[in-house]
Short mmCIF file of C-alpha atoms in Angstrom, two decimals:
data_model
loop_
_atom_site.label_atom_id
_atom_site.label_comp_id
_atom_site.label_asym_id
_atom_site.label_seq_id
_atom_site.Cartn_x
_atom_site.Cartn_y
_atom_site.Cartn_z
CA UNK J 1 97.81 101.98 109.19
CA UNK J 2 94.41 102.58 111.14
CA UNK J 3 94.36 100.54 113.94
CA UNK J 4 91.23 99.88 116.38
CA UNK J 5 91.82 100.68 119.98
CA UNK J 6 90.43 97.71 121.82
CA UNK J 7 90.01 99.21 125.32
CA UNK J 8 88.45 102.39 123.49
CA UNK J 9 86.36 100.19 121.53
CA UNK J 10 85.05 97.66 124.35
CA UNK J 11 84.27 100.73 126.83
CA UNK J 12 82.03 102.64 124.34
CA UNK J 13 79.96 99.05 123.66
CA UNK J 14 79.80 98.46 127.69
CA UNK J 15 78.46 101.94 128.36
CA UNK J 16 76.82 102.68 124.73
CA UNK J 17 73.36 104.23 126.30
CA UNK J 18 75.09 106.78 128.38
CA UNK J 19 78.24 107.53 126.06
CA UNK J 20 77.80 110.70 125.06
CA UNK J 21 80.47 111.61 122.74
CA UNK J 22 83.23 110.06 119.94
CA UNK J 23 86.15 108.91 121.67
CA UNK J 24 89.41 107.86 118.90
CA UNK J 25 88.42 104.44 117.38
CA UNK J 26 91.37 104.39 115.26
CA UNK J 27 94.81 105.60 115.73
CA UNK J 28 96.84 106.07 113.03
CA UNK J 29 100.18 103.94 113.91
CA UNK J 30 103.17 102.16 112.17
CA UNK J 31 102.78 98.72 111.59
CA UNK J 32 106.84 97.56 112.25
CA UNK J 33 107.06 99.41 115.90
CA UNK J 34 103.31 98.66 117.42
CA UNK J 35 101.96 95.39 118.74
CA UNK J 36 98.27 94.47 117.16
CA UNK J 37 96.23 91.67 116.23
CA UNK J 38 95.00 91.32 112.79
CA UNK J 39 91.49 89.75 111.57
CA UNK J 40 90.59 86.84 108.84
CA UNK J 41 87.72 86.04 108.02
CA UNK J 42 84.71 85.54 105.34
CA UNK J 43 82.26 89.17 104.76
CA UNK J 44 78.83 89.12 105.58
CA UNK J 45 76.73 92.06 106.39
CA UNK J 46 79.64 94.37 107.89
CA UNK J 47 80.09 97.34 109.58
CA UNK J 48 81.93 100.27 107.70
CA UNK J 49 84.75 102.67 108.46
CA UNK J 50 82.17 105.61 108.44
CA UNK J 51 79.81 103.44 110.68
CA UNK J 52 82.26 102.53 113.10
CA UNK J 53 83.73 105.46 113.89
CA UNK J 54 80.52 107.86 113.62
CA UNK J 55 77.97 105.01 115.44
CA UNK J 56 77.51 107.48 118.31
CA UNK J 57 76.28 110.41 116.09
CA UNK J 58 74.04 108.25 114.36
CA UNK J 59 69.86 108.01 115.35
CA UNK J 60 68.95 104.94 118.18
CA UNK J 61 67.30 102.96 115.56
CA UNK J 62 69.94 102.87 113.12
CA UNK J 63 72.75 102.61 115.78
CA UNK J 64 71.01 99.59 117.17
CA UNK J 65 70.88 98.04 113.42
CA UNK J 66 74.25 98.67 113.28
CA UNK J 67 74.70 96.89 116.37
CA UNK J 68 72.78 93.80 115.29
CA UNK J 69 74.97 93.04 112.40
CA UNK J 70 76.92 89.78 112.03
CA UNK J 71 79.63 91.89 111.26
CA UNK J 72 79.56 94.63 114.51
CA UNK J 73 79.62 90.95 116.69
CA UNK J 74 82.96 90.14 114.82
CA UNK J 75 84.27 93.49 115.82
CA UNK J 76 83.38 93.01 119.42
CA UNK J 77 84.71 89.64 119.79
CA UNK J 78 88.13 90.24 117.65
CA UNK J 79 87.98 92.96 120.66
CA UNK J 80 87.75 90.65 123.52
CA UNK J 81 89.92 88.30 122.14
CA UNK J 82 92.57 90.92 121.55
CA UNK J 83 92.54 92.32 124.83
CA UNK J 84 92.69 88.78 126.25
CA UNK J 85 95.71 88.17 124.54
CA UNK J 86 97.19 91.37 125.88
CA UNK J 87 96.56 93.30 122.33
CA UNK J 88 95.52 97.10 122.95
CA UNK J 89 95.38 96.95 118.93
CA UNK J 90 93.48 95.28 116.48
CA UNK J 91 93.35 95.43 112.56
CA UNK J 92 90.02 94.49 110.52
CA UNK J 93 89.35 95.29 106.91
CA UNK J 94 86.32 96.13 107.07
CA UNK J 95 86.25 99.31 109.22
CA UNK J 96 89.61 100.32 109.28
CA UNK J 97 89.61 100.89 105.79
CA UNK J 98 87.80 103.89 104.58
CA UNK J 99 86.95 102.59 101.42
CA UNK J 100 85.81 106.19 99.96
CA UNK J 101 89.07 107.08 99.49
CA UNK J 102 90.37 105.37 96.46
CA UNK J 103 93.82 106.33 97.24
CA UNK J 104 93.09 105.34 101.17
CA UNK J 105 91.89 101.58 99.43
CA UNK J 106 94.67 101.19 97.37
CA UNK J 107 97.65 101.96 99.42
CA UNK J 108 95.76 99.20 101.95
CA UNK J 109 95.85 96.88 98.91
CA UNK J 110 99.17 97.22 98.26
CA UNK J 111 100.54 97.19 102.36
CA UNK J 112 98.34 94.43 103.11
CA UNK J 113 100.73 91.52 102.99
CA UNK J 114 103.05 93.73 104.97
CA UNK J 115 100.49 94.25 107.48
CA UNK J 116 99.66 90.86 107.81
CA UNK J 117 103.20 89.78 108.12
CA UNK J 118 103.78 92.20 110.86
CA UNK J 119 101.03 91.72 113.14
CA UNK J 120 101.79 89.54 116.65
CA UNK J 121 98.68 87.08 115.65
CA UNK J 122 96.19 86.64 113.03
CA UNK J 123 92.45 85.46 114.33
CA UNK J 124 91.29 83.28 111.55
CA UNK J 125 87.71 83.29 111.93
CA UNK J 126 85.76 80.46 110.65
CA UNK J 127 82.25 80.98 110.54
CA UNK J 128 80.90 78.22 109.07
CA UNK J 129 82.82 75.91 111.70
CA UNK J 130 80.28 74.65 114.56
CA UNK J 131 82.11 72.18 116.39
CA UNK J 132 85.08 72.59 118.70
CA UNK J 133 87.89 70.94 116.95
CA UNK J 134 89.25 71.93 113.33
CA UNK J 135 87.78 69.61 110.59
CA UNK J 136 90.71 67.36 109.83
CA UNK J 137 88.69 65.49 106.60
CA UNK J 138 87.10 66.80 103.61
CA UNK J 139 83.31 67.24 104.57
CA UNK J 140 81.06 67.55 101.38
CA UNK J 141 77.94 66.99 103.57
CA UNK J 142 78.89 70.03 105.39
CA UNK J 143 81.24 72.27 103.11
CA UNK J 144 79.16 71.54 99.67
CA UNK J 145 79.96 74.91 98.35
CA UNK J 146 83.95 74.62 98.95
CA UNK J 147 85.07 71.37 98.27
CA UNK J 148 84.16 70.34 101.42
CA UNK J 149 86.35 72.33 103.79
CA UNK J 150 85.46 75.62 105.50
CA UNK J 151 84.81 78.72 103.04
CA UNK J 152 87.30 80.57 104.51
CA UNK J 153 90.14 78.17 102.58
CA UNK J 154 88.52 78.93 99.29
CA UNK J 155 88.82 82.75 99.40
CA UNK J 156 91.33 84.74 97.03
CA UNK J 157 92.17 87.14 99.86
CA UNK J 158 92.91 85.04 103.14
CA UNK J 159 95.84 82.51 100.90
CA UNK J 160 98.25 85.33 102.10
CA UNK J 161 96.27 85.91 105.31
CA UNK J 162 96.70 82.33 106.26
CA UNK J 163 100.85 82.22 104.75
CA UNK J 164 102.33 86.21 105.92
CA UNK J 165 101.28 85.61 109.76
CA UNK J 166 104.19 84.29 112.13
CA UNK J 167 100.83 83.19 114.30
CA UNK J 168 97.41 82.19 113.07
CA UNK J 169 94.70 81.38 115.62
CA UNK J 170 91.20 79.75 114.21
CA UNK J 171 87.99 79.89 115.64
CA UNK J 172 84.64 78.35 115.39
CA UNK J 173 81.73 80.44 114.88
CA UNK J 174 81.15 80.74 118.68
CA UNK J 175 84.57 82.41 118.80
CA UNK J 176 86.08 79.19 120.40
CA UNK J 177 89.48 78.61 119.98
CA UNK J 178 90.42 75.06 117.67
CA UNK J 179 93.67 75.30 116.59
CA UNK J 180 96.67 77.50 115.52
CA UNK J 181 98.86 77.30 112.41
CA UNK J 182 101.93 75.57 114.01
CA UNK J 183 99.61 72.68 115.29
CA UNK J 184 97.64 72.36 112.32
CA UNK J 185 100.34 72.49 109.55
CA UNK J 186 100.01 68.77 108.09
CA UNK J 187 96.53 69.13 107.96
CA UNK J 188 96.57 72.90 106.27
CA UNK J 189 99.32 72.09 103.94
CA UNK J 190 96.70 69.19 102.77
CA UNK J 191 93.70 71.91 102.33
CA UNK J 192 95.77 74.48 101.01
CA UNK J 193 98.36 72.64 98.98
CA UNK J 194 101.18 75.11 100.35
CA UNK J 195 104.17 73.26 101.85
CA UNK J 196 104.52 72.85 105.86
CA UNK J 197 107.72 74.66 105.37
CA UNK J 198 106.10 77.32 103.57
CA UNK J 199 103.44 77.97 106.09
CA UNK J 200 105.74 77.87 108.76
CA UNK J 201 108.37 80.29 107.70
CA UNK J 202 107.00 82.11 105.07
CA UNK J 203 107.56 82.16 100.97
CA UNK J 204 110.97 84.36 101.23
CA UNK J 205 114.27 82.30 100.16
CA UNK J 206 112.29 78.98 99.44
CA UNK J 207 113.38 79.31 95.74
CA UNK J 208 109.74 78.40 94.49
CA UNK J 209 108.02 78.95 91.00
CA UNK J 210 105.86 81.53 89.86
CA UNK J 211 103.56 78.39 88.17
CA UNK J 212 103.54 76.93 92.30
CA UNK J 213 102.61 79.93 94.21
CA UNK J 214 99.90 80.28 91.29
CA UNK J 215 98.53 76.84 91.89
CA UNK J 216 97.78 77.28 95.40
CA UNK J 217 95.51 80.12 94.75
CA UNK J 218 94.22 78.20 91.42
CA UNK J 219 90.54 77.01 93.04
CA UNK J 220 89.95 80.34 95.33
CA UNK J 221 87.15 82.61 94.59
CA UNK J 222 86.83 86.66 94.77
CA UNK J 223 83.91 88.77 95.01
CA UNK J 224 85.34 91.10 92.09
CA UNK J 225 87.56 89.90 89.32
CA UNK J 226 89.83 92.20 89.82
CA UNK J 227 90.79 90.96 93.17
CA UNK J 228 92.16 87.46 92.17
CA UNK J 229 95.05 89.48 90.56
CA UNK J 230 95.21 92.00 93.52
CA UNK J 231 95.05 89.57 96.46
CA UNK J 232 98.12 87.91 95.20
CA UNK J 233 100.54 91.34 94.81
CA UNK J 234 102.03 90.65 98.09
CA UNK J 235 102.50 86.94 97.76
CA UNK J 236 104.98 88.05 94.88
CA UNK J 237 106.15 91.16 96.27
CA UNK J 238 104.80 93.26 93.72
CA UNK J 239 102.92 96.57 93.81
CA UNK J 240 100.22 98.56 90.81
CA UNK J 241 97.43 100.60 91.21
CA UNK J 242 94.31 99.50 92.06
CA UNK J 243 91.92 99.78 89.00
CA UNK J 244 88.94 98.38 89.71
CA UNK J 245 86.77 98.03 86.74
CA UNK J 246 89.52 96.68 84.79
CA UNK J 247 88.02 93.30 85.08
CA UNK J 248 90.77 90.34 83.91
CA UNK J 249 92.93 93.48 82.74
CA UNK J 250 94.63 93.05 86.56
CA UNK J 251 95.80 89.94 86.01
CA UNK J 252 97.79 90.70 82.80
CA UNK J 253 99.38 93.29 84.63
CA UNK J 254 99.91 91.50 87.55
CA UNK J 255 102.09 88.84 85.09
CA UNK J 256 103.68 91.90 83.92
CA UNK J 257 104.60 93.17 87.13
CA UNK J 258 105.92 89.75 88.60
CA UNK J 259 108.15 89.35 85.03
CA UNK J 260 109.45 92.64 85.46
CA UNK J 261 110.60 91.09 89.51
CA UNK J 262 111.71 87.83 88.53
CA UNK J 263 111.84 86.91 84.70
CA UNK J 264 110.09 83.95 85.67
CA UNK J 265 108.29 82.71 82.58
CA UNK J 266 106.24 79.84 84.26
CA UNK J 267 103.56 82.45 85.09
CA UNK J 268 102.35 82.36 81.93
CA UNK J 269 100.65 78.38 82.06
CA UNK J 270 98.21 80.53 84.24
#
């Protein structure tokens, strides 16, 4: 996997007017013998692989738009935090990915769960959060587009970012620091509908139906179709080719692929 190198990254944003050339970004490591943190969190206007690694070599005006972007900020403070927490590593989707390479994208896809699983700590970023404590009650004032918790808990993608961690840290918008997974599990396994035991330990050996795991990621919204089927490969411990364009082809083979694991029929009431 590609992995940001914090120190690497943090020096080149301290000294960006006088860096003068493209220091390694990303190192290419193995995710079961290196120690890394590993970002959640809701896309906005984000920063690409190509960007990221190329930002020197590109003019001052659009480097600096680069630079603006709600998305660069996330990279710099997943940074800090990292190298706070003694991390020289840190793993973000959305520029250590190059998503160009449709082979690059889909063996991502398909190692995600792994990667996510494997990493030291997840930083669960909630951007929609403003205060300094998690929410603990439904807010509909506040949350009116997702059921009145924090959009993160709707998304198709972070249900396995939020489950495959061993740690999850959240944070408010402000990159404050208002909880962490152990702490919070009563309240998550309320939000999320996925057992305390479940979020504690993981899916593996809990003997629980296709038709459960299914319901937990019933109300969750992706950008593309394709990626409600995709996003839940590793919760089943499945793997297929990425096809996007498919549309709500990926979920039939999806139910194929988990039969063909399990024989578990009660995938089919979804």
């Amino acid at each position: 996997m590609k992995l940001l190198n914090v120190e690497v990254v943090l020096n080149r944003e301290k000294d960006i007017q006088q860096a003068e050339s493209e220091h390694d970004i990303l190192d290419e490591l193995d995710d079961e013998t290196t120690n890394y943190a590993i970002l959640s969190h809701r896309w906005g206007v984000e920063v690409t692989h190509e960007e990221m690694i190329g930002l020197m070599t590109l003019g001052d005006q659009k480097r600096d738009e680069v630079r603006s972007r709600y998305g660069y900020e996330k990279i710099i403070k997943g940074c800090e935090q990292a190298k706070e927490d003694g991390y020289k590593r840190l793993w973000i989707d959305t520029c250590c990915i190059d998503k160009r390479s449709s082979s690059e994208l889909s063996e991502a896809i398909n190692a995600m769960y792994r990667w996510y699983q494997n990493a030291q700590v997840c930083y669960a970023y909630l951007n929609d959060v403003d205060e300094s404590d998690f929410p603990t009650e439904s807010d509909d004032s506040k949350f009116d587009q997702s059921n009145g918790w924090p959009e993160w808990f709707m998304r198709g993608w972070t249900l396995q970012e939020l489950i495959a961690p061993k740690q999850v840290k959240f944070f408010n918008k402000d990159w404050v620091p208002i909880g962490n997974k152990q702490r919070l599990a009563p309240t998550l396994q309320g939000i999320t509908g996925v057992p305390r035991d479940v979020l504690m330990h993981g899916p593996t050996g809990k003997h629980l139906s296709i038709a459960q795991i299914m319901s937990w990621a019933a109300d969750r919204k992706t950008t593309r179709v394709e990626d409600r089927a995709y996003s839940l490969m590793g919760l089943f411990g499945v793997n297929m080719p990425m096809l996007y364009g498919e549309g709500k082809n990926a979920f039939r083979r999806l139910q194929l692929e988990i039969i063909k694991e399990t024989g578990d029929h009660s995938i089919f009431a979804w």
